[in-house]
Coordinates of N, CA and C and ligand atoms in Angstrom, one line a residue:
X1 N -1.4 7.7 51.5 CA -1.9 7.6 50.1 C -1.1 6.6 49.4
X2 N -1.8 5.2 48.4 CA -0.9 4.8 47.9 C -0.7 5.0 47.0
X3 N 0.6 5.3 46.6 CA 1.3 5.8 45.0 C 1.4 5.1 44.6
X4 N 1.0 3.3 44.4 CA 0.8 2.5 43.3 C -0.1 2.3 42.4
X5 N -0.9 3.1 43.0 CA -2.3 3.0 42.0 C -1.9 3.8 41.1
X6 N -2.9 3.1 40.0 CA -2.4 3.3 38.3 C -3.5 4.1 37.7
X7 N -3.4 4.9 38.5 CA -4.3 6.1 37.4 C -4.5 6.1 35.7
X8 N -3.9 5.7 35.3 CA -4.4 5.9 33.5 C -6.0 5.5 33.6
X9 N -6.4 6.0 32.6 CA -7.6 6.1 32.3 C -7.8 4.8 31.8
X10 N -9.0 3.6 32.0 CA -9.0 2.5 31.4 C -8.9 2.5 29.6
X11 N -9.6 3.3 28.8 CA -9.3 3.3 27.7 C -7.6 3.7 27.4
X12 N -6.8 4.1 27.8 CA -5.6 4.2 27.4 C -4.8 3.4 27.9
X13 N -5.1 2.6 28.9 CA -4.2 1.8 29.6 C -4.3 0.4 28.8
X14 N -5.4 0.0 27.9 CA -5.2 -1.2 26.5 C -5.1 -0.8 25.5
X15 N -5.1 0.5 25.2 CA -4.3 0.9 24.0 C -3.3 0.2 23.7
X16 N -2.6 -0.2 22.7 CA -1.2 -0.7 23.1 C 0.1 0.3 22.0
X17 N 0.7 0.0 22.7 CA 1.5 1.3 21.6 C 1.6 1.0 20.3
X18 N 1.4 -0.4 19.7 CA 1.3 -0.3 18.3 C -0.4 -0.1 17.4
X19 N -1.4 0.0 18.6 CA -2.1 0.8 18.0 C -2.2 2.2 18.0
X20 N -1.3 2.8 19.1 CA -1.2 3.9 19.2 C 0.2 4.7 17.7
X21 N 0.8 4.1 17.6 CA 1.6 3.8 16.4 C 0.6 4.1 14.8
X22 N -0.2 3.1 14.9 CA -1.2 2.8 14.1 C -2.1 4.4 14.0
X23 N -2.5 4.6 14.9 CA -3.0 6.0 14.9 C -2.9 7.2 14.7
X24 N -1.7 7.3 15.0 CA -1.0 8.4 14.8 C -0.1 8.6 13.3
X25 N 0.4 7.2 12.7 CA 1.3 7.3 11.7 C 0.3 6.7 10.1
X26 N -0.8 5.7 10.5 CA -1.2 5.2 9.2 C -3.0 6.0 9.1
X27 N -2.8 6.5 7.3 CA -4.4 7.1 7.3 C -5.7 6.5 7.8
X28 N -6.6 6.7 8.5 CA -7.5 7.0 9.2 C -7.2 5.7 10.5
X29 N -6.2 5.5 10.7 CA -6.0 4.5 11.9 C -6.7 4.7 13.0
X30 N -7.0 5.8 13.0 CA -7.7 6.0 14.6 C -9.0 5.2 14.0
X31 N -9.8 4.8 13.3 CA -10.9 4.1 13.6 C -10.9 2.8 14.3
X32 N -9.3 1.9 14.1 CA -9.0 0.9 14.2 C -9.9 0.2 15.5
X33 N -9.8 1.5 16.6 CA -10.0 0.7 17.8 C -11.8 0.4 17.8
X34 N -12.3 0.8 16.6 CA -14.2 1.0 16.4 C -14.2 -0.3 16.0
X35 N -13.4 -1.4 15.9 CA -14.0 -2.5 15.3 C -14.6 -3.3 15.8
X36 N -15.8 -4.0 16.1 CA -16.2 -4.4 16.8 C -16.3 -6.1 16.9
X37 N -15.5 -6.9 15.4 CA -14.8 -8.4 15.3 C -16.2 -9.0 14.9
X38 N -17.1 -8.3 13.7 CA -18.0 -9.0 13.6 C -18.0 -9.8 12.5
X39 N -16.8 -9.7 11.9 CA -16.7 -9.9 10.6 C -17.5 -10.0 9.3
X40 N -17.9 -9.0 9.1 CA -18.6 -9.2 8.1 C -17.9 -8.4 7.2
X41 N -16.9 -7.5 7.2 CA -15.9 -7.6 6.5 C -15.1 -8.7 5.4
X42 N -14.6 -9.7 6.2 CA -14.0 -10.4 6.0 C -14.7 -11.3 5.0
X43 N -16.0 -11.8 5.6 CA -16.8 -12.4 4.6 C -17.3 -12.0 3.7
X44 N -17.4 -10.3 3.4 CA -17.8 -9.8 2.2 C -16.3 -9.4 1.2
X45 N -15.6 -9.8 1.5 CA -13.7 -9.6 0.4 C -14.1 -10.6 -0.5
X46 N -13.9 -10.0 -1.4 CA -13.9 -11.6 -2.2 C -12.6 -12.1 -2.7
X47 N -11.6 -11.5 -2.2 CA -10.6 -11.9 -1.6 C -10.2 -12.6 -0.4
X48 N -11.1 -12.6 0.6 CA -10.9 -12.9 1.7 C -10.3 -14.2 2.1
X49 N -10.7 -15.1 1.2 CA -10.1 -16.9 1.7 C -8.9 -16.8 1.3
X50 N -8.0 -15.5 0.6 CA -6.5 -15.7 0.0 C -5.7 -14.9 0.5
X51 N -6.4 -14.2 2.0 CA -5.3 -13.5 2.5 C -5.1 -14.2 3.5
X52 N -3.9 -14.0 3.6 CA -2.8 -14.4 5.5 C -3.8 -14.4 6.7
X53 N -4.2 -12.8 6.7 CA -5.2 -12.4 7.7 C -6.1 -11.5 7.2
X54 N -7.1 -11.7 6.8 CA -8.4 -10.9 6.7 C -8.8 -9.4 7.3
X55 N -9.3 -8.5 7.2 CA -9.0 -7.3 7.9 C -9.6 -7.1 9.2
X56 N -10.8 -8.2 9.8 CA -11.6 -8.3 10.8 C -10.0 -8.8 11.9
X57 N -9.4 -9.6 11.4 CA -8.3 -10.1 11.7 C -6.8 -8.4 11.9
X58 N -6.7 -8.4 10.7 CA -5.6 -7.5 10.8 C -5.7 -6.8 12.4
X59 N -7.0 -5.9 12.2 CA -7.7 -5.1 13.3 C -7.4 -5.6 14.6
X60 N -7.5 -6.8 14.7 CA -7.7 -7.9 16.6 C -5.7 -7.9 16.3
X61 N -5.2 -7.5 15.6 CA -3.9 -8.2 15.7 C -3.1 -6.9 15.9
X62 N -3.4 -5.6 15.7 CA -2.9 -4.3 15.7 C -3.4 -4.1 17.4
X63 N -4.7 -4.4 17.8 CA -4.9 -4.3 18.8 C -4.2 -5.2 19.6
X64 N -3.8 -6.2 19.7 CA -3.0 -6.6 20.0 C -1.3 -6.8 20.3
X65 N -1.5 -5.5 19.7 CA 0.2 -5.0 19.4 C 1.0 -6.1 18.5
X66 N 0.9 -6.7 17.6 CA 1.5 -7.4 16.7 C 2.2 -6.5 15.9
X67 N 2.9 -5.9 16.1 CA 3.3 -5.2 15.3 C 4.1 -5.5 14.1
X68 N 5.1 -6.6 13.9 CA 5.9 -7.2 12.9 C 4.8 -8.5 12.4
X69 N 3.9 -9.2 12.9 CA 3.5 -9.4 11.9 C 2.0 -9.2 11.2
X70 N 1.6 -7.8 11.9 CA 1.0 -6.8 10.8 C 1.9 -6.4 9.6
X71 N 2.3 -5.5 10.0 CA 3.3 -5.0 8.9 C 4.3 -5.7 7.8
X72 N 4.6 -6.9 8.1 CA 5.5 -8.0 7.4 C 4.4 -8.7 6.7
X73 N 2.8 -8.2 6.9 CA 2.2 -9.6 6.6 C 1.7 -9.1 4.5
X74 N 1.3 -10.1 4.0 CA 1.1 -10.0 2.6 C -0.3 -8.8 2.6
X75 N -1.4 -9.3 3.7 CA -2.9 -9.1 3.2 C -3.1 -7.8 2.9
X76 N -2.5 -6.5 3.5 CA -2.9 -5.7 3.2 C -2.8 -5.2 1.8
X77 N -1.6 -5.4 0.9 CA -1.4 -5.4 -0.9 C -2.2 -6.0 -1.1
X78 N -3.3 -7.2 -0.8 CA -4.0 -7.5 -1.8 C -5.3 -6.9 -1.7
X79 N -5.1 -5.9 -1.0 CA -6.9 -5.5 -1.3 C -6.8 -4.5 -2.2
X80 N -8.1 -4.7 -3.1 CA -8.3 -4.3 -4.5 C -9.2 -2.9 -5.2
X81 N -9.3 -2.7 -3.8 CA -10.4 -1.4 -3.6 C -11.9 -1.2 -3.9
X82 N -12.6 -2.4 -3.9 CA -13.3 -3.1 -4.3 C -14.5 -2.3 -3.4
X83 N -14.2 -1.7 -2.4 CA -15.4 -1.1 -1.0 C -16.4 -2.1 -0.8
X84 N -16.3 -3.6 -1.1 CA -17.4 -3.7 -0.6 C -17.5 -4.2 0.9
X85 N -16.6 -3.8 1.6 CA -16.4 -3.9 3.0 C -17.1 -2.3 3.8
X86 N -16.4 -1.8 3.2 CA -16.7 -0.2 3.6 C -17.9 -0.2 3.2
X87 N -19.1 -0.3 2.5 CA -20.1 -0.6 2.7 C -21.0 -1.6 3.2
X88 N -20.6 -2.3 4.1 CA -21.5 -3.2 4.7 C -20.8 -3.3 6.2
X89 N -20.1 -2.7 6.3 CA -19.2 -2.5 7.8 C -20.0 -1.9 8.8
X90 N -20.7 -2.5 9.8 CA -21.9 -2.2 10.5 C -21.1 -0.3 11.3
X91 N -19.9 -0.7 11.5 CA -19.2 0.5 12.3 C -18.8 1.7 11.3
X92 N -19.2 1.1 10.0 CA -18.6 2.5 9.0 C -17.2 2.7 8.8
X93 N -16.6 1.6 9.8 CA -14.7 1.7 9.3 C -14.6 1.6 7.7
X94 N -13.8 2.5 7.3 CA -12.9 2.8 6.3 C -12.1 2.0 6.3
X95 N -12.5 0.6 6.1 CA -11.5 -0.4 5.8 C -10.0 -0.5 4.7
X96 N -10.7 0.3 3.3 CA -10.6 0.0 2.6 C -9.0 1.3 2.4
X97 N -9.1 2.3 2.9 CA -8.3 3.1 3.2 C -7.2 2.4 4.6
X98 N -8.0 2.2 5.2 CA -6.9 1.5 6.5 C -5.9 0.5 6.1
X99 N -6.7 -0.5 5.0 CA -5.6 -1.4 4.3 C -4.5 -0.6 3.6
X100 N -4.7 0.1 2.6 CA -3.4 1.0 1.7 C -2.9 1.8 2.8
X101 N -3.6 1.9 4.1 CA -2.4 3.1 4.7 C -1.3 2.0 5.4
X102 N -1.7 0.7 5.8 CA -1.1 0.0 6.5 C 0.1 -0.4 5.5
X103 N -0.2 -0.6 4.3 CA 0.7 -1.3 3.4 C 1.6 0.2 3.2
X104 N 1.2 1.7 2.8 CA 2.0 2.5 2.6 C 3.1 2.2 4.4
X105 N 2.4 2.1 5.4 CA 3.2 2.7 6.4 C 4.3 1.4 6.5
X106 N 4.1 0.1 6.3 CA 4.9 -0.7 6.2 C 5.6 -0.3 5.4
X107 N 5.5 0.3 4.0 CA 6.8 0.5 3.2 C 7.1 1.6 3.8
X108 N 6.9 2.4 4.4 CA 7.8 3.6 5.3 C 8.6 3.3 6.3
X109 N 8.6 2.2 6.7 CA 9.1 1.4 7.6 C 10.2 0.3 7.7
X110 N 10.3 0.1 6.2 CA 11.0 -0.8 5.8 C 10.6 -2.3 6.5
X111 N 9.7 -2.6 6.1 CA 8.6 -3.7 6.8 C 8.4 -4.7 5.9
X112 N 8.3 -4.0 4.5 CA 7.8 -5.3 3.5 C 8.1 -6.2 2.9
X113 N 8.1 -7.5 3.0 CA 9.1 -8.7 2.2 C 9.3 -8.1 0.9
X114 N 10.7 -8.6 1.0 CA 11.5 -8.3 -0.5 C 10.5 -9.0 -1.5
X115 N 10.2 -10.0 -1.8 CA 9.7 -10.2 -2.8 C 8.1 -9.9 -2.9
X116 N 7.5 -8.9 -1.9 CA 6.1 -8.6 -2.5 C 5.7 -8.3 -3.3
X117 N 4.8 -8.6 -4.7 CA 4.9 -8.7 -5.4 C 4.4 -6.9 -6.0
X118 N 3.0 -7.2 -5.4 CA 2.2 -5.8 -5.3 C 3.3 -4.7 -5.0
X119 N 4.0 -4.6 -3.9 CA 4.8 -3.2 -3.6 C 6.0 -3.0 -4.8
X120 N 6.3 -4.1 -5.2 CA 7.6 -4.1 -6.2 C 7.0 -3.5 -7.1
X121 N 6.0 -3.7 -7.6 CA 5.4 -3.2 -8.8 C 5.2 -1.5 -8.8
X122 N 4.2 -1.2 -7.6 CA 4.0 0.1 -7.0 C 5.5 1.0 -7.1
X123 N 6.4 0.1 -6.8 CA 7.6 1.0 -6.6 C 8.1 1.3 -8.1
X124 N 7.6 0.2 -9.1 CA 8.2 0.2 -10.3 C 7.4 1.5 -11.0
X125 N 5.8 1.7 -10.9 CA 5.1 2.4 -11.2 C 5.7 4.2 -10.4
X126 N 5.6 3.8 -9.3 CA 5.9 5.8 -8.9 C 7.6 5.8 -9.7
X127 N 8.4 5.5 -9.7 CA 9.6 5.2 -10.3 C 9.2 6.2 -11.7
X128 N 8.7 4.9 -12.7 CA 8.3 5.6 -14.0 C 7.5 7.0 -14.1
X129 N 6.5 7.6 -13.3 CA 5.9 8.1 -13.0 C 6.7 9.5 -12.2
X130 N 7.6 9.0 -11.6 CA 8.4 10.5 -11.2 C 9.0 10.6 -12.0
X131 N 9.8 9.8 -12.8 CA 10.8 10.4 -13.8 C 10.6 11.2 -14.8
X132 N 9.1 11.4 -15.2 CA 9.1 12.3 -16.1 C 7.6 13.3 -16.0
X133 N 7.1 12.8 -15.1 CA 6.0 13.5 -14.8 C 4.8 12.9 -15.1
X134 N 4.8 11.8 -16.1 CA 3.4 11.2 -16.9 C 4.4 9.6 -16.9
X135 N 2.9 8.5 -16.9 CA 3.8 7.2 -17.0 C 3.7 6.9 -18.4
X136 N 5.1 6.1 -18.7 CA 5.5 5.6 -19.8 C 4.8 4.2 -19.9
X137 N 4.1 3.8 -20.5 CA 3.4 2.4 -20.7 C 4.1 1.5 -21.1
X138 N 5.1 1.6 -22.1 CA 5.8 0.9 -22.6 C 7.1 0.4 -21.3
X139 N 7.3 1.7 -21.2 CA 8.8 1.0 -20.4 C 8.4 0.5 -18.6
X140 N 6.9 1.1 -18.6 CA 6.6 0.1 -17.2 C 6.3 -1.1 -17.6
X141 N 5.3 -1.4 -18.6 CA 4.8 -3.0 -19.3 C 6.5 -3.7 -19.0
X142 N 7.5 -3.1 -19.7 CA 8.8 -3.9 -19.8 C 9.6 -4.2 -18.3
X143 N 9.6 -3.0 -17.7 CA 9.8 -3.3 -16.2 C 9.1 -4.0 -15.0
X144 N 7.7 -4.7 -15.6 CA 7.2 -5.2 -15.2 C 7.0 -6.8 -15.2
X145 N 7.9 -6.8 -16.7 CA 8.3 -8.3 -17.2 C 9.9 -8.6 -16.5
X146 N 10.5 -7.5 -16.3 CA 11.6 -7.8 -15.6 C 12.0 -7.8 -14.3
X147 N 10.6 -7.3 -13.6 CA 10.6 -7.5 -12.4 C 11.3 -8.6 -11.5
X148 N 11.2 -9.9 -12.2 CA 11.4 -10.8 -11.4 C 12.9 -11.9 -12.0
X149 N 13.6 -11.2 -12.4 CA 14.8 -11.3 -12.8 C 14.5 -11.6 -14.5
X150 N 15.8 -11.4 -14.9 CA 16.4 -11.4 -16.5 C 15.5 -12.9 -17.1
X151 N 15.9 -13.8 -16.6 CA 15.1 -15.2 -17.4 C 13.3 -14.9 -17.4
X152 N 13.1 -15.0 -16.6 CA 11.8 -14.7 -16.5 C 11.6 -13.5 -17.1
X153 N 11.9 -11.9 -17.4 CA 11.5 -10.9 -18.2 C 11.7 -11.6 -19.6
X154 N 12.7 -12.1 -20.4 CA 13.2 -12.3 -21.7 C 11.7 -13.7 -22.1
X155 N 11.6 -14.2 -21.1 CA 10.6 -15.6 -21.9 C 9.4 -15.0 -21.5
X156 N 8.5 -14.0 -20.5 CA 7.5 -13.3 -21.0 C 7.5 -12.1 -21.9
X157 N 8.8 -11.3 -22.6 CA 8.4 -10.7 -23.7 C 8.6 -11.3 -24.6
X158 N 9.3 -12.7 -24.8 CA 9.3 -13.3 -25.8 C 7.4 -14.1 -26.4
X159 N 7.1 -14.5 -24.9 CA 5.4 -14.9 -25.0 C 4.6 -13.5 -25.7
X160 N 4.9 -12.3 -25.3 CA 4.0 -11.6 -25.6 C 4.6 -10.6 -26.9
X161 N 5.7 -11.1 -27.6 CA 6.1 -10.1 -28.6 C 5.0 -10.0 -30.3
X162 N 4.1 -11.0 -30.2 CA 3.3 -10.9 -31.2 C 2.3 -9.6 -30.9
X163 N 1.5 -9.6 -29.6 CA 1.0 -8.5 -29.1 C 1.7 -6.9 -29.6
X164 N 2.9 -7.2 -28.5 CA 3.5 -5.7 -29.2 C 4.0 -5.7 -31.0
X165 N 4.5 -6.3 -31.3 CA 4.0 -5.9 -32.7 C 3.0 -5.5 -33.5
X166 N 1.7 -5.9 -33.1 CA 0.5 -5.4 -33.4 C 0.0 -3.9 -32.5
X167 N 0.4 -4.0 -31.8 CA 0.6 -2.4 -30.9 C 1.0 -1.5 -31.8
X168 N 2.4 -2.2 -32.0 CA 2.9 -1.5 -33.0 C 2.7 -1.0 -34.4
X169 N 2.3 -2.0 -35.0 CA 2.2 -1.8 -36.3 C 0.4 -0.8 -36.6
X170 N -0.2 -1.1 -35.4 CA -1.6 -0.1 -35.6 C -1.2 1.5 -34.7
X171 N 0.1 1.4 -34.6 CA -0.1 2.7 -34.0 C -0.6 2.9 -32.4
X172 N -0.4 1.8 -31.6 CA -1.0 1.8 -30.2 C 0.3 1.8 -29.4
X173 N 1.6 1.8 -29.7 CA 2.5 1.6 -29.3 C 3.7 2.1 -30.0
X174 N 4.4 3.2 -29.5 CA 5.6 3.7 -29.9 C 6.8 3.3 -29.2
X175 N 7.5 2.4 -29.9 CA 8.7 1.9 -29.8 C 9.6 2.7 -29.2
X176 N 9.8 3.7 -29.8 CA 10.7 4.9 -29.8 C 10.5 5.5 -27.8
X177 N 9.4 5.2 -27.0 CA 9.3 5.6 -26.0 C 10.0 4.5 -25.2
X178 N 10.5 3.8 -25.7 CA 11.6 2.4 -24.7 C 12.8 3.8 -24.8
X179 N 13.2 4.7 -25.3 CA 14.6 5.2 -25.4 C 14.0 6.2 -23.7
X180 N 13.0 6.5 -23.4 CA 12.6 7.4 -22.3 C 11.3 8.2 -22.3
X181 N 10.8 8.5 -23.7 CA 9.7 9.3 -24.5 C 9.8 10.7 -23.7
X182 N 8.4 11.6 -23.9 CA 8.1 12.4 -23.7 C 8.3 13.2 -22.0
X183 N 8.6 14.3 -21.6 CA 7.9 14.6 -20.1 C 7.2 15.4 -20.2
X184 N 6.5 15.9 -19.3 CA 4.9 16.8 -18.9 C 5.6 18.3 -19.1
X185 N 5.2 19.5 -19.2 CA 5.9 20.8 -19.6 C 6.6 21.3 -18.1
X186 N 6.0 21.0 -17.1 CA 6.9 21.9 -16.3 C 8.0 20.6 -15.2
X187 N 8.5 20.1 -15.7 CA 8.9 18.8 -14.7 C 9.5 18.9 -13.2
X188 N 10.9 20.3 -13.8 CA 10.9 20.6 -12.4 C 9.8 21.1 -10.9
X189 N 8.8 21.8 -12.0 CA 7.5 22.6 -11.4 C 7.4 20.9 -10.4
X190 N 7.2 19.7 -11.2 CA 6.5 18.8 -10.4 C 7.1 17.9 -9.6
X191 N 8.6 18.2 -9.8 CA 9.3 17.1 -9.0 C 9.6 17.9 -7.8
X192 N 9.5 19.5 -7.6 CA 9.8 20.3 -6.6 C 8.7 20.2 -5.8
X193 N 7.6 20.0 -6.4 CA 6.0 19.5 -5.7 C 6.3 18.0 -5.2
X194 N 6.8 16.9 -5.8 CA 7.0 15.9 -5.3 C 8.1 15.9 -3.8
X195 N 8.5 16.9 -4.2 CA 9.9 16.7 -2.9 C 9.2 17.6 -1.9
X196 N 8.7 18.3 -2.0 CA 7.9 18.9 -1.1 C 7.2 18.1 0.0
X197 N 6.2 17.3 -0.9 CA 5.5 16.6 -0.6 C 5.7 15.5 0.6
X198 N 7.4 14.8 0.0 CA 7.7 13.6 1.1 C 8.2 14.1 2.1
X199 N 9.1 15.9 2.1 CA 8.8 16.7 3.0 C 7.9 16.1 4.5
X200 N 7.1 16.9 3.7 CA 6.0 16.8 4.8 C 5.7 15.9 5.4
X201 N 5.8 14.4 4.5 CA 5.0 12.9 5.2 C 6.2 12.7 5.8
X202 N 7.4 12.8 5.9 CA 8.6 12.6 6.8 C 8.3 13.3 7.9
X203 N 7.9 14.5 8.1 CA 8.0 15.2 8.9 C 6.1 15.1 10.0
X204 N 5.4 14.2 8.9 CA 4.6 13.9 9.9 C 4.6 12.2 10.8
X205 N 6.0 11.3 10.2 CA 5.4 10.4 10.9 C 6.0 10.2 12.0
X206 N 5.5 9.5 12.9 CA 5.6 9.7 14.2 C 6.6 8.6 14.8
X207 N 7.6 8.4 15.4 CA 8.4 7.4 15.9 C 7.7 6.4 16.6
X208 N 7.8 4.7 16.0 CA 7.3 3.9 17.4 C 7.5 4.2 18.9
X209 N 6.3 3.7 19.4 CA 6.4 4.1 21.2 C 6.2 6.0 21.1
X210 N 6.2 6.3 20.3 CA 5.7 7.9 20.7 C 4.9 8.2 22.2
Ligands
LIG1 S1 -17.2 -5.2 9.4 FE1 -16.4 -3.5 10.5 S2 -16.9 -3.9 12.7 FE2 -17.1 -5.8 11.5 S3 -15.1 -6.9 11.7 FE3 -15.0 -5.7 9.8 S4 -14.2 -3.7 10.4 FE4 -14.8 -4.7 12.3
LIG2 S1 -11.9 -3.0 -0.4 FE1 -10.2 -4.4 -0.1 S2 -10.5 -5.2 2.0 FE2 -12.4 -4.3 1.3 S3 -13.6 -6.0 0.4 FE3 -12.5 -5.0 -1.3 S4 -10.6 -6.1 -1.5 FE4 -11.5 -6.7 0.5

């Protein structure tokens, strides 16, 4: 009998482990392998001519086992949730979910270029948003001018200080919420829900090569 033969099953033997990665660790991944490269995805983004790789693309590149530069790559933060992929996707992939899971699992991963613009922001947003239970508009608007260092915050709130004065002076903007403002009534109730929560997603993702 020869014991060289490779028994795996043909479907698992081109899996590759970073789709198998992909499946196991980012939301609805397992469709990934349904794609069938017809792109009509790609051509219905209307973003599509401004990403790196297009998602007809991402897909041939996960299969592929690309693993770093899936995950290092910009395209998945720029999709806008727009579905109009997920509706015209002859296979029914959940494009539009598979993009935000790939960009959440890159940032679980520590995958994402420092300066992306989209995830810095996201980080800036859950940030304001855990701290008190509800987001602060003011002090994200400001965090979001200072995103990209001190020069650059001080000459866009200096561009836009006529605006917030009019915020202000009609009553659309409270000043006084730059000091930290309000929190939601039960905070611990939600930050004990929050910690719960990453709990769990730590405890479900799965190690590369699993
Ligand atoms: S439209 Fe669907 S099947 Fe066609 S390339 Fe995009 S994801 Fe794949
Ligand atoms: S949902 Fe995202 S990937 Fe799909 S068409 Fe819109 S921007 Fe493009």
């Amino acid at each position: 009998m020869n014991t060289n033969v490779d028994n795996t099953a043909p479907a698992q033997k081109y899996r590759t482990s970073f789709l198998q990665e992909v499946e196991a660790n980012v939301e609805e991944g397992h469709w990934v392998k349904m794609c069938m490269q017809c792109g009509v995805c790609s051509g219905s983004c209307p973003l599509g001519k401004h990403w790196e790789h297009p998602p007809q693309e991402i897909f041939m590149m996960i299969r592929a086992g690309k693993r770093e530069a899936v995950l290092t790559s910009e395209s998945m933060w720029m999709c806008t949730s727009c579905y109009n992929c997920i509706v015209r996707c002859p296979r029914g992939l959940p494009i539009t979910h598979i993009m935000h899971g790939l960009a959440h699992y890159a940032k679980r991963v520590s995958l994402v270029p420092d300066n992306q613009q989209t995830a810095k922001f996201a980080q800036l947003f859950w940030n304001n948003l855990a701290l008190k239970g509800r987001v602060n508009e003011l002090r994200l608007g400001m965090a979001l001018y200072f995103m990209n260092g001190l020069g650059e915050g001080i000459k866009t709130a200096l561009k836009m200080k006529d605006i917030g004065i009019d915020l202000a002076k009609t009553k659309r903007m409270n000043p006084m919420e730059l000091l930290g403002g309000h929190s939601i009534k039960d905070l611990s109730g939600f930050k004990n829900m929050l910690k719960k929560a990453q709990e769990l997603e730590a405890a479900r993702i799965q190690p590369q090569n699993a």
